[in-house]
């Protein structure tokens, strides 16, 4: 299993959810050997650790988020399962969602309506919003897709959404400073392993600059963001074990359709709203799946 953070604590709670998934399927200690590698968001380690895992000749490989393309590049024969990949076709992991066609299949965490809904919620919180910012990782090919989606969704809401490149955690503060200089009124980011690792720093920077911030999952919201909207990634982690189980029982990734999320969660952090001096309407609160008070 190739993760993206520095250790299992950096992958929590998803690391634990994945282990829970295996246990639920009867893979107790001694029935399966799980070998983990943690590249700490360093491209050279993603590449070397993927090669290292392939050299071990495991029965199945698992690539998490941005690690998945490195695993796929390292082997075209060993079966692999990916999770948290927003665009598996664009990442060249599969030929199609229904018919993956190669040695990889897995679970995506993206829906076309997500980005527009995140902007919509930010607009509902601040009807005067006309300038939003979106952090993107320029090293991730799907960032171009996110930019296209924001360019399409923004005008429908009467706003612009400018992309800001953040390729490393050190880029976060300069990006936020640039946002403030440009008169940004709110910021959002989509599913990206780098931003998950940097979620606490993102929350601190946004709060210090009085910028409402929307993330993609509850676990980043809990770091101090205002809202999040996205798939249940704990469930996706548990479901990944199910995909591995099917392969171990003889199914071929080429014939296993990629699983897409069927529902999304809106979470609101009222502590952050209070710190930002914002009032969340009862209507929006009623829509929320979870409210942190």
Short mmCIF file of N, CA and C in Angstrom, two decimals, residues 108-207:
data_model
loop_
_atom_site.label_atom_id
_atom_site.label_comp_id
_atom_site.label_asym_id
_atom_site.label_seq_id
_atom_site.Cartn_x
_atom_site.Cartn_y
_atom_site.Cartn_z
N UNK A 108 -13.43 6.36 -6.85
CA UNK A 108 -13.22 7.79 -7.02
C UNK A 108 -13.99 8.56 -5.96
N UNK A 109 -13.58 9.80 -5.71
CA UNK A 109 -14.23 10.61 -4.67
C UNK A 109 -14.76 11.92 -5.24
N UNK A 110 -15.05 11.93 -6.55
CA UNK A 110 -15.44 13.17 -7.19
C UNK A 110 -16.74 13.02 -7.96
N UNK A 111 -17.55 14.10 -7.94
CA UNK A 111 -18.75 14.19 -8.76
C UNK A 111 -18.72 15.54 -9.47
N UNK A 112 -19.27 15.60 -10.67
CA UNK A 112 -19.19 16.82 -11.46
C UNK A 112 -19.82 18.03 -10.76
N UNK A 113 -20.83 17.77 -9.92
CA UNK A 113 -21.53 18.88 -9.29
C UNK A 113 -20.83 19.44 -8.06
N UNK A 114 -19.77 18.79 -7.60
CA UNK A 114 -19.16 19.16 -6.33
C UNK A 114 -18.63 20.58 -6.30
N UNK A 115 -17.83 20.96 -7.29
CA UNK A 115 -17.18 22.25 -7.26
C UNK A 115 -18.21 23.38 -7.30
N UNK A 116 -19.22 23.23 -8.16
CA UNK A 116 -20.26 24.24 -8.23
C UNK A 116 -21.02 24.38 -6.93
N UNK A 117 -21.29 23.26 -6.26
CA UNK A 117 -22.01 23.31 -4.98
C UNK A 117 -21.18 23.98 -3.91
N UNK A 118 -19.86 23.75 -3.91
CA UNK A 118 -19.01 24.41 -2.92
C UNK A 118 -19.05 25.92 -3.09
N UNK A 119 -18.99 26.38 -4.32
CA UNK A 119 -19.12 27.82 -4.58
C UNK A 119 -20.50 28.32 -4.20
N UNK A 120 -21.50 27.53 -4.47
CA UNK A 120 -22.88 27.92 -4.15
C UNK A 120 -23.07 28.10 -2.64
N UNK A 121 -22.49 27.20 -1.86
CA UNK A 121 -22.62 27.33 -0.40
C UNK A 121 -21.88 28.56 0.12
N UNK A 122 -20.71 28.84 -0.44
CA UNK A 122 -19.97 30.04 -0.04
C UNK A 122 -20.75 31.30 -0.39
N UNK A 123 -21.42 31.29 -1.55
CA UNK A 123 -22.24 32.43 -1.97
C UNK A 123 -23.45 32.59 -1.06
N UNK A 124 -24.03 31.47 -0.62
CA UNK A 124 -25.18 31.54 0.27
C UNK A 124 -24.79 32.13 1.61
N UNK A 125 -23.59 31.81 2.08
CA UNK A 125 -23.12 32.36 3.35
C UNK A 125 -22.83 33.85 3.22
N UNK A 126 -22.28 34.25 2.09
CA UNK A 126 -21.98 35.67 1.83
C UNK A 126 -22.55 36.06 0.47
N UNK A 127 -23.77 36.56 0.42
CA UNK A 127 -24.39 36.94 -0.86
C UNK A 127 -23.61 38.00 -1.63
N UNK A 128 -22.71 38.72 -0.95
CA UNK A 128 -21.91 39.76 -1.62
C UNK A 128 -20.65 39.19 -2.27
N UNK A 129 -20.48 37.88 -2.21
CA UNK A 129 -19.28 37.24 -2.75
C UNK A 129 -19.20 37.40 -4.27
N UNK A 130 -18.13 38.02 -4.74
CA UNK A 130 -17.89 38.13 -6.18
C UNK A 130 -16.49 37.65 -6.56
N UNK A 131 -15.59 37.52 -5.55
CA UNK A 131 -14.22 37.07 -5.82
C UNK A 131 -13.86 35.89 -4.93
N UNK A 132 -13.77 34.72 -5.54
CA UNK A 132 -13.37 33.52 -4.80
C UNK A 132 -12.01 33.05 -5.32
N UNK A 133 -11.33 32.28 -4.50
CA UNK A 133 -10.04 31.71 -4.87
C UNK A 133 -10.12 30.20 -4.75
N UNK A 134 -9.38 29.50 -5.59
CA UNK A 134 -9.32 28.05 -5.52
C UNK A 134 -7.86 27.62 -5.54
N UNK A 135 -7.44 26.91 -4.51
CA UNK A 135 -6.08 26.37 -4.48
C UNK A 135 -6.01 25.12 -5.33
N UNK A 136 -4.98 25.04 -6.17
CA UNK A 136 -4.77 23.85 -7.00
C UNK A 136 -3.30 23.44 -6.93
N UNK A 137 -3.07 22.15 -7.06
CA UNK A 137 -1.70 21.64 -7.09
C UNK A 137 -1.28 21.52 -8.56
N UNK A 138 -0.34 22.35 -9.01
CA UNK A 138 0.03 22.35 -10.43
C UNK A 138 0.67 21.05 -10.90
N UNK A 139 1.12 20.21 -9.97
CA UNK A 139 1.74 18.94 -10.35
C UNK A 139 0.70 17.85 -10.58
N UNK A 140 -0.57 18.14 -10.25
CA UNK A 140 -1.64 17.16 -10.41
C UNK A 140 -2.44 17.48 -11.67
N UNK A 141 -2.46 16.58 -12.65
CA UNK A 141 -3.13 16.86 -13.93
C UNK A 141 -4.59 17.25 -13.80
N UNK A 142 -5.28 16.77 -12.74
CA UNK A 142 -6.70 17.07 -12.63
C UNK A 142 -6.95 18.54 -12.28
N UNK A 143 -5.92 19.27 -11.89
CA UNK A 143 -6.09 20.68 -11.56
C UNK A 143 -6.66 21.46 -12.74
N UNK A 144 -6.27 21.09 -13.95
CA UNK A 144 -6.81 21.77 -15.14
C UNK A 144 -8.31 21.54 -15.26
N UNK A 145 -8.76 20.35 -14.89
CA UNK A 145 -10.19 20.04 -14.90
C UNK A 145 -10.92 20.89 -13.87
N UNK A 146 -10.33 21.01 -12.67
CA UNK A 146 -10.94 21.84 -11.63
C UNK A 146 -11.09 23.28 -12.09
N UNK A 147 -10.07 23.79 -12.76
CA UNK A 147 -10.11 25.17 -13.25
C UNK A 147 -11.22 25.34 -14.28
N UNK A 148 -11.35 24.37 -15.18
CA UNK A 148 -12.42 24.41 -16.18
C UNK A 148 -13.79 24.43 -15.50
N UNK A 149 -13.95 23.59 -14.48
CA UNK A 149 -15.23 23.51 -13.77
C UNK A 149 -15.54 24.82 -13.04
N UNK A 150 -14.55 25.43 -12.42
CA UNK A 150 -14.78 26.69 -11.70
C UNK A 150 -15.09 27.82 -12.66
N UNK A 151 -14.44 27.80 -13.83
CA UNK A 151 -14.73 28.83 -14.83
C UNK A 151 -16.16 28.73 -15.35
N UNK A 152 -16.68 27.51 -15.36
CA UNK A 152 -18.05 27.30 -15.82
C UNK A 152 -19.06 27.63 -14.73
N UNK A 153 -18.73 27.28 -13.47
CA UNK A 153 -19.68 27.45 -12.38
C UNK A 153 -19.73 28.89 -11.85
N UNK A 154 -18.60 29.58 -11.83
CA UNK A 154 -18.54 30.91 -11.25
C UNK A 154 -19.51 31.91 -11.83
N UNK A 155 -19.52 32.12 -13.15
CA UNK A 155 -20.41 33.13 -13.75
C UNK A 155 -21.89 32.88 -13.46
N UNK A 156 -22.28 31.61 -13.31
CA UNK A 156 -23.69 31.30 -13.01
C UNK A 156 -24.09 31.83 -11.64
N UNK A 157 -23.09 32.03 -10.77
CA UNK A 157 -23.34 32.53 -9.42
C UNK A 157 -22.96 34.00 -9.28
N UNK A 158 -22.55 34.61 -10.39
CA UNK A 158 -22.17 36.02 -10.36
C UNK A 158 -20.84 36.26 -9.69
N UNK A 159 -19.90 35.33 -9.85
CA UNK A 159 -18.58 35.50 -9.23
C UNK A 159 -17.49 34.93 -10.12
N UNK A 160 -16.26 35.29 -9.79
CA UNK A 160 -15.09 34.70 -10.44
C UNK A 160 -14.38 33.82 -9.43
N UNK A 161 -13.69 32.80 -9.92
CA UNK A 161 -12.95 31.89 -9.04
C UNK A 161 -11.55 31.74 -9.63
N UNK A 162 -10.60 32.44 -9.03
CA UNK A 162 -9.24 32.47 -9.56
C UNK A 162 -8.40 31.34 -8.95
N UNK A 163 -7.66 30.60 -9.78
CA UNK A 163 -6.80 29.53 -9.24
C UNK A 163 -5.48 30.07 -8.70
N UNK A 164 -5.00 29.46 -7.63
CA UNK A 164 -3.71 29.80 -7.03
C UNK A 164 -2.92 28.50 -6.88
N UNK A 165 -1.73 28.48 -7.46
CA UNK A 165 -0.91 27.27 -7.43
C UNK A 165 -0.28 27.04 -6.07
N UNK A 166 -0.46 25.83 -5.56
CA UNK A 166 0.17 25.40 -4.31
C UNK A 166 0.73 24.00 -4.56
N UNK A 167 2.02 23.93 -4.86
CA UNK A 167 2.64 22.65 -5.17
C UNK A 167 3.32 21.99 -3.99
N UNK A 168 3.60 22.79 -2.94
CA UNK A 168 4.19 22.28 -1.70
C UNK A 168 3.55 23.02 -0.53
N UNK A 169 3.75 22.50 0.66
CA UNK A 169 3.20 23.17 1.83
C UNK A 169 3.81 24.56 2.03
N UNK A 170 5.03 24.75 1.57
CA UNK A 170 5.68 26.06 1.69
C UNK A 170 5.02 27.12 0.81
N UNK A 171 4.23 26.67 -0.16
CA UNK A 171 3.54 27.60 -1.06
C UNK A 171 2.26 28.16 -0.45
N UNK A 172 1.81 27.60 0.66
CA UNK A 172 0.52 27.99 1.21
C UNK A 172 0.48 29.46 1.64
N UNK A 173 1.43 29.87 2.45
CA UNK A 173 1.38 31.25 2.95
C UNK A 173 1.48 32.27 1.81
N UNK A 174 2.43 32.13 0.86
CA UNK A 174 2.46 33.09 -0.25
C UNK A 174 1.16 33.11 -1.04
N UNK A 175 0.52 31.95 -1.18
CA UNK A 175 -0.75 31.90 -1.91
C UNK A 175 -1.82 32.68 -1.19
N UNK A 176 -1.92 32.50 0.12
CA UNK A 176 -2.91 33.24 0.90
C UNK A 176 -2.62 34.73 0.90
N UNK A 177 -1.37 35.09 0.96
CA UNK A 177 -1.01 36.51 0.91
C UNK A 177 -1.42 37.11 -0.44
N UNK A 178 -1.24 36.34 -1.51
CA UNK A 178 -1.63 36.81 -2.84
C UNK A 178 -3.15 36.95 -2.94
N UNK A 179 -3.87 36.01 -2.32
CA UNK A 179 -5.33 36.11 -2.32
C UNK A 179 -5.79 37.41 -1.68
N UNK A 180 -5.23 37.72 -0.53
CA UNK A 180 -5.61 38.94 0.18
C UNK A 180 -5.30 40.16 -0.68
N UNK A 181 -4.15 40.15 -1.32
CA UNK A 181 -3.77 41.25 -2.19
C UNK A 181 -4.71 41.42 -3.37
N UNK A 182 -5.33 40.33 -3.80
CA UNK A 182 -6.26 40.38 -4.93
C UNK A 182 -7.70 40.68 -4.52
N UNK A 183 -7.91 40.86 -3.22
CA UNK A 183 -9.27 41.15 -2.76
C UNK A 183 -10.18 39.95 -2.66
N UNK A 184 -9.60 38.78 -2.48
CA UNK A 184 -10.38 37.55 -2.38
C UNK A 184 -11.31 37.59 -1.16
N UNK A 185 -12.53 37.06 -1.34
CA UNK A 185 -13.51 37.05 -0.25
C UNK A 185 -13.77 35.66 0.32
N UNK A 186 -13.35 34.63 -0.38
CA UNK A 186 -13.54 33.25 0.09
C UNK A 186 -12.59 32.35 -0.68
N UNK A 187 -12.29 31.19 -0.11
CA UNK A 187 -11.35 30.26 -0.75
C UNK A 187 -11.89 28.83 -0.63
N UNK A 188 -11.61 28.02 -1.63
CA UNK A 188 -11.98 26.62 -1.57
C UNK A 188 -10.86 25.77 -2.15
N UNK A 189 -10.92 24.48 -1.85
CA UNK A 189 -10.00 23.54 -2.47
C UNK A 189 -10.68 22.20 -2.59
N UNK A 190 -10.23 21.43 -3.57
CA UNK A 190 -10.83 20.14 -3.88
C UNK A 190 -9.95 19.01 -3.34
N UNK A 191 -10.41 17.79 -3.55
CA UNK A 191 -9.69 16.62 -3.03
C UNK A 191 -8.26 16.60 -3.55
N UNK A 192 -7.32 16.63 -2.64
CA UNK A 192 -5.89 16.68 -2.98
C UNK A 192 -5.12 16.25 -1.75
N UNK A 193 -4.27 15.24 -1.89
CA UNK A 193 -3.55 14.70 -0.74
C UNK A 193 -2.67 15.75 -0.07
N UNK A 194 -2.08 16.63 -0.85
CA UNK A 194 -1.24 17.69 -0.28
C UNK A 194 -2.04 18.57 0.66
N UNK A 195 -3.26 18.89 0.27
CA UNK A 195 -4.08 19.78 1.10
C UNK A 195 -4.62 19.06 2.33
N UNK A 196 -4.77 17.74 2.23
CA UNK A 196 -5.16 16.99 3.43
C UNK A 196 -4.05 17.06 4.47
N UNK A 197 -2.82 16.85 4.03
CA UNK A 197 -1.68 16.93 4.95
C UNK A 197 -1.55 18.33 5.53
N UNK A 198 -1.84 19.36 4.73
CA UNK A 198 -1.68 20.74 5.19
C UNK A 198 -2.95 21.37 5.72
N UNK A 199 -3.95 20.55 6.08
CA UNK A 199 -5.26 21.09 6.44
C UNK A 199 -5.23 22.03 7.64
N UNK A 200 -4.41 21.74 8.63
CA UNK A 200 -4.35 22.61 9.82
C UNK A 200 -3.74 23.96 9.47
N UNK A 201 -2.70 23.94 8.66
CA UNK A 201 -2.06 25.19 8.25
C UNK A 201 -3.01 26.01 7.39
N UNK A 202 -3.75 25.35 6.51
CA UNK A 202 -4.72 26.04 5.67
C UNK A 202 -5.78 26.72 6.53
N UNK A 203 -6.29 26.00 7.52
CA UNK A 203 -7.31 26.57 8.40
C UNK A 203 -6.76 27.78 9.16
N UNK A 204 -5.54 27.68 9.64
CA UNK A 204 -4.93 28.80 10.38
C UNK A 204 -4.74 30.02 9.49
N UNK A 205 -4.24 29.80 8.27
CA UNK A 205 -4.01 30.91 7.35
C UNK A 205 -5.32 31.57 6.94
N UNK A 206 -6.35 30.76 6.69
CA UNK A 206 -7.64 31.32 6.29
C UNK A 206 -8.26 32.12 7.41
N UNK A 207 -8.21 31.60 8.63
CA UNK A 207 -8.81 32.29 9.76
C UNK A 207 -8.07 33.59 10.06
#
